[in-house]
XYZ file of N, CA and C in Angstrom:
516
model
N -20.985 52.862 26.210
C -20.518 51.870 25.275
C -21.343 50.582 25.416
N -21.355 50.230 26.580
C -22.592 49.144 26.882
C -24.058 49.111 26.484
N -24.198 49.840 26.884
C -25.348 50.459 26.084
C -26.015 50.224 24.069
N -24.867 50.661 23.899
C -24.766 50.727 22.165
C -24.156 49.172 21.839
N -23.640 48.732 22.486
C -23.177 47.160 22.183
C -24.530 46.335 22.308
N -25.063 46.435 23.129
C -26.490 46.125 23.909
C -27.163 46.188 22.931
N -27.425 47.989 22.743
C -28.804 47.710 21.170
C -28.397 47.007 20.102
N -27.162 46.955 19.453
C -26.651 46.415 18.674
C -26.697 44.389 18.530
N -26.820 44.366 19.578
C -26.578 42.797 20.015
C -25.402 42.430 19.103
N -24.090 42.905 19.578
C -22.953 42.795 19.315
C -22.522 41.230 19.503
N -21.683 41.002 18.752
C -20.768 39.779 19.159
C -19.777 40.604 19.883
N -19.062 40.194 20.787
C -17.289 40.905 21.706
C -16.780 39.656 21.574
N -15.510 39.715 20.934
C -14.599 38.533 21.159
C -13.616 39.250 22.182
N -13.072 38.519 23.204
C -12.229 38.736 24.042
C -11.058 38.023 23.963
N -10.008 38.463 24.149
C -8.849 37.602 23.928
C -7.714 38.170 25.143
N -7.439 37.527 25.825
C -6.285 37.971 27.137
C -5.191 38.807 26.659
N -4.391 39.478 27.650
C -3.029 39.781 27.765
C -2.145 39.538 28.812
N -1.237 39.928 28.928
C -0.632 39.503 30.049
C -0.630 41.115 31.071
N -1.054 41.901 32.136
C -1.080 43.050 32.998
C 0.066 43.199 33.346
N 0.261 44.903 33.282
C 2.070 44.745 33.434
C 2.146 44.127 35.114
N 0.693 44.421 35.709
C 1.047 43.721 37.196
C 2.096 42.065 37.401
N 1.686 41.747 35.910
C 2.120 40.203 36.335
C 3.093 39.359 35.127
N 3.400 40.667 35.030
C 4.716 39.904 33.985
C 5.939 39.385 34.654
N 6.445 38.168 34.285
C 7.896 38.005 34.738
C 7.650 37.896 36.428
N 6.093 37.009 36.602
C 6.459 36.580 38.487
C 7.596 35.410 38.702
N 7.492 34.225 37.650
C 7.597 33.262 38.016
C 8.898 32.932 37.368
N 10.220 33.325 37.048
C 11.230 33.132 36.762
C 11.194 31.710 36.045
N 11.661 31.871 34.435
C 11.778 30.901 33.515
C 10.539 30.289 33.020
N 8.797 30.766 33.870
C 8.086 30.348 33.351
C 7.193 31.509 32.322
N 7.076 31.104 31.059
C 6.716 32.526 30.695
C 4.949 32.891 30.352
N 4.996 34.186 30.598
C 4.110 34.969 31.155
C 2.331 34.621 30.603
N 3.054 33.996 29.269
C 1.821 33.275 28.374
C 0.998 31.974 28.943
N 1.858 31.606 29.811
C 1.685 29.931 29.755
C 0.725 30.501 31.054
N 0.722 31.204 32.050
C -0.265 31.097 33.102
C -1.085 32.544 32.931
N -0.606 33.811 33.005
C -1.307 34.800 32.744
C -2.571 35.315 32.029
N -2.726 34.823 30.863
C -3.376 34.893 29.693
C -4.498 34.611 30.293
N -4.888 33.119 30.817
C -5.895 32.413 30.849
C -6.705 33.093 32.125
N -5.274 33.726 33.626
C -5.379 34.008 34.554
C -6.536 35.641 33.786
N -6.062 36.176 33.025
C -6.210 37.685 32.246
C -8.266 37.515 32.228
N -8.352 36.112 31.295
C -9.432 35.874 30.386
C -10.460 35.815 32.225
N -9.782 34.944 32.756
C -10.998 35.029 34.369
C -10.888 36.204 34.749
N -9.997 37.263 35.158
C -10.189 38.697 35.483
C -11.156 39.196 34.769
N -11.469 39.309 33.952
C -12.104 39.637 32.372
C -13.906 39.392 32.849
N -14.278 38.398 32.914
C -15.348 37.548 32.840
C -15.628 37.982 34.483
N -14.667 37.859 35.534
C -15.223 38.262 36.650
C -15.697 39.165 36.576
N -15.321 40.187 36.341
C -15.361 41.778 36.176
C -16.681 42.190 35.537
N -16.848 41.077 34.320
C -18.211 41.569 33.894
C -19.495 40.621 35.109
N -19.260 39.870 35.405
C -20.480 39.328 35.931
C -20.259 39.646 37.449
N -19.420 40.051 37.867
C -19.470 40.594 39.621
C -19.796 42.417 39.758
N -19.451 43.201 38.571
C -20.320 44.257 38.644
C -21.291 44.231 37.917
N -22.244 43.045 37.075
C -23.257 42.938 36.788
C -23.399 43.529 35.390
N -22.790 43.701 34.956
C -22.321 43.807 33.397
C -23.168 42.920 32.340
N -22.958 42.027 32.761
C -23.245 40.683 31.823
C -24.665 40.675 31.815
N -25.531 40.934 33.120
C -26.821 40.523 33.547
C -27.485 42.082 32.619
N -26.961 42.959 32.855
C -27.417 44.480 32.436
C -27.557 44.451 30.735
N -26.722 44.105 30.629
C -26.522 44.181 28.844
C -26.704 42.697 28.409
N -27.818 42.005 28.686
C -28.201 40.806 28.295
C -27.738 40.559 26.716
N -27.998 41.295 25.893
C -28.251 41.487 24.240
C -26.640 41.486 23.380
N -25.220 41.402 24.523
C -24.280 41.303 23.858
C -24.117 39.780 24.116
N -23.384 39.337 23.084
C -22.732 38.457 22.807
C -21.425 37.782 23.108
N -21.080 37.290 24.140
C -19.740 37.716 24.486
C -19.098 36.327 24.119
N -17.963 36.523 23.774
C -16.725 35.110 22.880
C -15.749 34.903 23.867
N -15.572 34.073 24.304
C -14.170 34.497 25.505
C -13.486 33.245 25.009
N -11.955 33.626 25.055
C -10.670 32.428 24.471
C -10.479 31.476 25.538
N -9.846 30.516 25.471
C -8.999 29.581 25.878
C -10.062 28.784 27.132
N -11.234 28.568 26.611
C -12.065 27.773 27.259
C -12.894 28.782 28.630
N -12.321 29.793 28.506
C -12.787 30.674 29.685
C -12.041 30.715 30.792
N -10.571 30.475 30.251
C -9.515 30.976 31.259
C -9.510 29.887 32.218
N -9.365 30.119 33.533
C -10.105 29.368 34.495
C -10.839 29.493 35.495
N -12.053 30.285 34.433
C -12.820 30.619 35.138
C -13.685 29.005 35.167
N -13.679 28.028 34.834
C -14.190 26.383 35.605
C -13.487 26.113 36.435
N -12.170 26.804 36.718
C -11.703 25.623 38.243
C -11.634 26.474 39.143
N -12.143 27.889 38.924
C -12.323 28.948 39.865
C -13.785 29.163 40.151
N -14.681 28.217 39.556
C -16.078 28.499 40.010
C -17.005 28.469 41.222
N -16.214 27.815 42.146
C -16.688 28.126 43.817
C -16.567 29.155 44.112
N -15.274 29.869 43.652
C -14.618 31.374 44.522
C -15.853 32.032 43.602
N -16.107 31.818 42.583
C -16.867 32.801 41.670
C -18.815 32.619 42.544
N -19.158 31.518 42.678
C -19.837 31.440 43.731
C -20.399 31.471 44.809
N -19.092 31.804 45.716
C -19.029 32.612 46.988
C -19.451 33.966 46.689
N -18.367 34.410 45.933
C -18.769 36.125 45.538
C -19.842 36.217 45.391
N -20.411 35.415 44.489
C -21.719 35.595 44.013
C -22.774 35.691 45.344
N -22.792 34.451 46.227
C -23.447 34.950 47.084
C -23.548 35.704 48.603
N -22.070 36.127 48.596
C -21.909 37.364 49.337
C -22.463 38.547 48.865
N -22.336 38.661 47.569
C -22.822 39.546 46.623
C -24.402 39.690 46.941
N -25.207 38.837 46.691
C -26.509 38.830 46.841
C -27.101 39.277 48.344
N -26.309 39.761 49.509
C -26.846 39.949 50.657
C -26.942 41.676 50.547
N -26.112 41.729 49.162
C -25.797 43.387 49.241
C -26.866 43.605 48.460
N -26.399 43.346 47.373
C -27.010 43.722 46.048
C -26.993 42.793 45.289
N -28.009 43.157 44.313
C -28.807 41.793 43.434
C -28.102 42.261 41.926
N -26.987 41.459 41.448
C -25.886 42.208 40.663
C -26.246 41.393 39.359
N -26.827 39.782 39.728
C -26.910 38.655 39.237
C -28.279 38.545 39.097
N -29.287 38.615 38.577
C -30.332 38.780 39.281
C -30.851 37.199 38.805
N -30.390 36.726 37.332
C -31.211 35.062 37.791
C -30.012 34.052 37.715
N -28.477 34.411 38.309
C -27.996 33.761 38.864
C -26.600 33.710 38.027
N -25.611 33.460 38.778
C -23.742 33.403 37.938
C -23.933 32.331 36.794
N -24.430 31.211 37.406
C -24.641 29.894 36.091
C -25.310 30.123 34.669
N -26.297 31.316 35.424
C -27.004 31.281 34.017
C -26.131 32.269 33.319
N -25.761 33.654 33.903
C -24.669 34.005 32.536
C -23.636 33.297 32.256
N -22.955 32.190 33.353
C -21.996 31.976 32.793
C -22.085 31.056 31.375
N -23.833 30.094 31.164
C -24.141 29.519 30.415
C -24.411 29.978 29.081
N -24.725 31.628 29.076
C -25.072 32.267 27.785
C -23.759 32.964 27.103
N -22.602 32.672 28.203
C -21.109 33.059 27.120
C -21.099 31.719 26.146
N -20.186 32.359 25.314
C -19.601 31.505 24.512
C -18.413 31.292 24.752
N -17.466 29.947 24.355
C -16.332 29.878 24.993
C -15.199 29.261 23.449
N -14.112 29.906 23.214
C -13.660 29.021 21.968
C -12.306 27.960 22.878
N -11.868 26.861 22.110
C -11.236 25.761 22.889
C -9.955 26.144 22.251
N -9.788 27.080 21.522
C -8.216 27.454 22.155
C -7.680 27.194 23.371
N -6.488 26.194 22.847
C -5.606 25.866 24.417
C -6.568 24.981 25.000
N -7.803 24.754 25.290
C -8.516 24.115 25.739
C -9.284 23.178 24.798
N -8.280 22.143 24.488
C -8.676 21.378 23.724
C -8.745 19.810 24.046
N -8.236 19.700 25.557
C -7.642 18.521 25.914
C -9.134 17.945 26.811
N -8.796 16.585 27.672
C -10.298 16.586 27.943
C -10.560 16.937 29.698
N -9.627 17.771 30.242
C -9.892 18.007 31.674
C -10.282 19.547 30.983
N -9.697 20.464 30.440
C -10.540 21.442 30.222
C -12.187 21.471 29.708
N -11.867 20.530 28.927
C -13.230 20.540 28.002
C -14.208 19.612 29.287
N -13.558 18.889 30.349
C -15.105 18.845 31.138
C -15.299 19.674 31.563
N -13.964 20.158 32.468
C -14.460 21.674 33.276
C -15.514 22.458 32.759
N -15.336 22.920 31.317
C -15.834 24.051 30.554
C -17.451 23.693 30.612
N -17.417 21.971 30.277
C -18.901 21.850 29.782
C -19.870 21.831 30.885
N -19.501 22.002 32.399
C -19.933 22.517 33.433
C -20.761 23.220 33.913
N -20.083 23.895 33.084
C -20.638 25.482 33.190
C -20.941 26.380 31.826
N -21.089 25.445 30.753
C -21.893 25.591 29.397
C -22.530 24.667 28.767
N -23.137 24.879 27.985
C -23.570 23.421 27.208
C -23.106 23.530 26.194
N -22.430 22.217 25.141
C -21.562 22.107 23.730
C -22.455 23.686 23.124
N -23.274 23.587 23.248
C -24.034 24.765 21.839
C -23.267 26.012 22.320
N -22.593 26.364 23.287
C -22.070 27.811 23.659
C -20.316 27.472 23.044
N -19.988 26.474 22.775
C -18.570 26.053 22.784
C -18.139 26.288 20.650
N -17.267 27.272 20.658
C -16.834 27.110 19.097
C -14.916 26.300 18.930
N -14.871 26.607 18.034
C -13.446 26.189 17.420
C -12.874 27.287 17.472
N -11.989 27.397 18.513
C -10.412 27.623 18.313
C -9.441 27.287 17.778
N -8.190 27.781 17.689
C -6.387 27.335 17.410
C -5.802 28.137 18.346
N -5.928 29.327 18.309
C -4.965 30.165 18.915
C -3.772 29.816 17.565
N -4.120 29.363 16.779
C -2.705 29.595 15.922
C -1.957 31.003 15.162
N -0.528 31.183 15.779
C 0.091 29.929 15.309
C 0.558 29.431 16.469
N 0.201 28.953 17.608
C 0.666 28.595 18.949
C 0.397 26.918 19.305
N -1.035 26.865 18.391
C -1.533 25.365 18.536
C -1.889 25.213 17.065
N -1.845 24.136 16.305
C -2.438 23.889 14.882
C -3.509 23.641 15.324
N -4.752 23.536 14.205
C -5.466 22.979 13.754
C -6.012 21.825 14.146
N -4.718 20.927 13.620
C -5.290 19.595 13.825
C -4.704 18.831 15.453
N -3.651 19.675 16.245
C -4.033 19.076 17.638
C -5.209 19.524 18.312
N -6.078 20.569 17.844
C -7.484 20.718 18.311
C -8.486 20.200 18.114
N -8.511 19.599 16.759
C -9.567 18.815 16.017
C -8.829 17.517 17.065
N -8.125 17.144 16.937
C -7.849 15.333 17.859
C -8.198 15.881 18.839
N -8.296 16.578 19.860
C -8.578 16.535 21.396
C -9.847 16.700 21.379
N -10.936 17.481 20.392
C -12.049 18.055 19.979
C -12.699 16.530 20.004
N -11.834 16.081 18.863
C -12.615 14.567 18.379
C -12.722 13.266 19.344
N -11.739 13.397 20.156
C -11.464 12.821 21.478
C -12.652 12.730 22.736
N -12.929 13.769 22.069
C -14.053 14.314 23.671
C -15.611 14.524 23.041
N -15.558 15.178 22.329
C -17.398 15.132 22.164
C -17.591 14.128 20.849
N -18.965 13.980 20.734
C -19.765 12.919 19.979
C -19.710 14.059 18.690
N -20.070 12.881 17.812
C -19.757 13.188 16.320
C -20.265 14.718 15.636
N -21.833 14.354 16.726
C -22.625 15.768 16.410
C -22.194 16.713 17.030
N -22.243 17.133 18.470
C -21.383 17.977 19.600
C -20.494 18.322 18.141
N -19.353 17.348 17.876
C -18.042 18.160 17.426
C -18.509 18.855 16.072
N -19.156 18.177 15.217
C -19.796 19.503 14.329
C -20.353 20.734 14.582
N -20.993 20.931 15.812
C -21.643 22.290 15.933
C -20.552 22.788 16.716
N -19.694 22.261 17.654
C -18.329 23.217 17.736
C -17.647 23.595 16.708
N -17.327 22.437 15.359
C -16.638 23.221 14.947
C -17.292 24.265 13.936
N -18.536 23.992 13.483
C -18.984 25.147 12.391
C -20.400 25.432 12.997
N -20.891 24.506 13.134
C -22.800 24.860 13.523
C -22.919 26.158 14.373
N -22.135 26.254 15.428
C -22.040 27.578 16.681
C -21.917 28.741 16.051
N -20.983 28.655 15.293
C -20.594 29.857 15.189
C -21.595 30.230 14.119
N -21.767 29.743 12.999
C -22.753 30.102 12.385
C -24.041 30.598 12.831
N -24.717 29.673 14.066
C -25.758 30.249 14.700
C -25.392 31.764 15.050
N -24.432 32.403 15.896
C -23.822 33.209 16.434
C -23.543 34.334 15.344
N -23.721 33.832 14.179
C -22.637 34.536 12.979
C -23.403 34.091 11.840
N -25.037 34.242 11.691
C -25.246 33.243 10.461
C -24.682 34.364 8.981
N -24.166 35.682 9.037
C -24.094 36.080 7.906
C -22.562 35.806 7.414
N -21.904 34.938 8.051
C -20.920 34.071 7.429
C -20.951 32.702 7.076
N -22.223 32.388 7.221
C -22.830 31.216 6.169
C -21.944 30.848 4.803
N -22.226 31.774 3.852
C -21.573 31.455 2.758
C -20.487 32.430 2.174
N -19.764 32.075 3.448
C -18.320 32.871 3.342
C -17.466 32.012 3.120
């Protein structure tokens, strides 16, 4: 399947769930509010710690809610990484640089401690427009959006990216 996504130079949008491992830990808190995001870093580990990401350079990968947290988990993701490298060369020009060639949408991550985290470990040009709606509107994303990056930044998040990414929805 990698393979054929690969020749293809696929876009993959990824979007979390909650694992029946971890439904219903935290009594009254529900399963959306921490899981999901927890789901989207399982996700992203998985491809870049068995080398997934580095192998199939040519896909495209979309990941929700700013990339989970995979920014405030990026030491642990770093360690691995270079425990990893004494074994095997999984990464071969390094975790930063794939983590720089995902794309990330600001679903949920619209506020401005996510959006530094995120820009960390991407640059605005990897970052599109989210809602996650109907969970968040529109326009509390555009204010936190507008809040945080410069006039230009917030245009190519909200349309320029994806278009690059997607130019045959240009004039859709």
């Amino acid at each position: 399947m990698w393979e054929e996504l690969n020749r293809r130079k696929s876009v993959v949008y990824t979007h979390p769930l909650s694992p029946d491992c971890c439904r219903n830990l935290v009594p009254d808190v529900p399963t959306g509010a921490i899981e999901y995001a927890t789901d989207t870093t399982r996700t992203m580990a998985g491809l870049l710690l068995s080398g997934t990401a580095a192998r199939y350079p040519e896909i495209r990968w979309i990941f929700s809610h700013g990339g989970g947290t995979t920014p405030f988990l990026l030491s642990r993701l770093q360690r691995e990484e270079q425990e990893m490298k004494e074994r095997e060369k999984r990464l071969p020009k390094g975790l930063m640089y794939e983590l720089a060639k995902f794309y990330y949408d600001t679903a949920q991550a619209n506020h401005a401690g996510a959006l530094a985290a995120l820009t960390k470990i991407a640059p605005s040009s990897q970052i599109l427009f989210g809602s996650d709606y109907p969970f968040r509107t529109g326009a509390e994303v555009v204010k936190g959006l507008g809040a945080y990056f410069s006039s230009r930044d917030l245009h190519s998040v909200e349309r320029d990216n994806a278009l690059r990414l997607m130019p045959h929805l240009k004039n859709a």
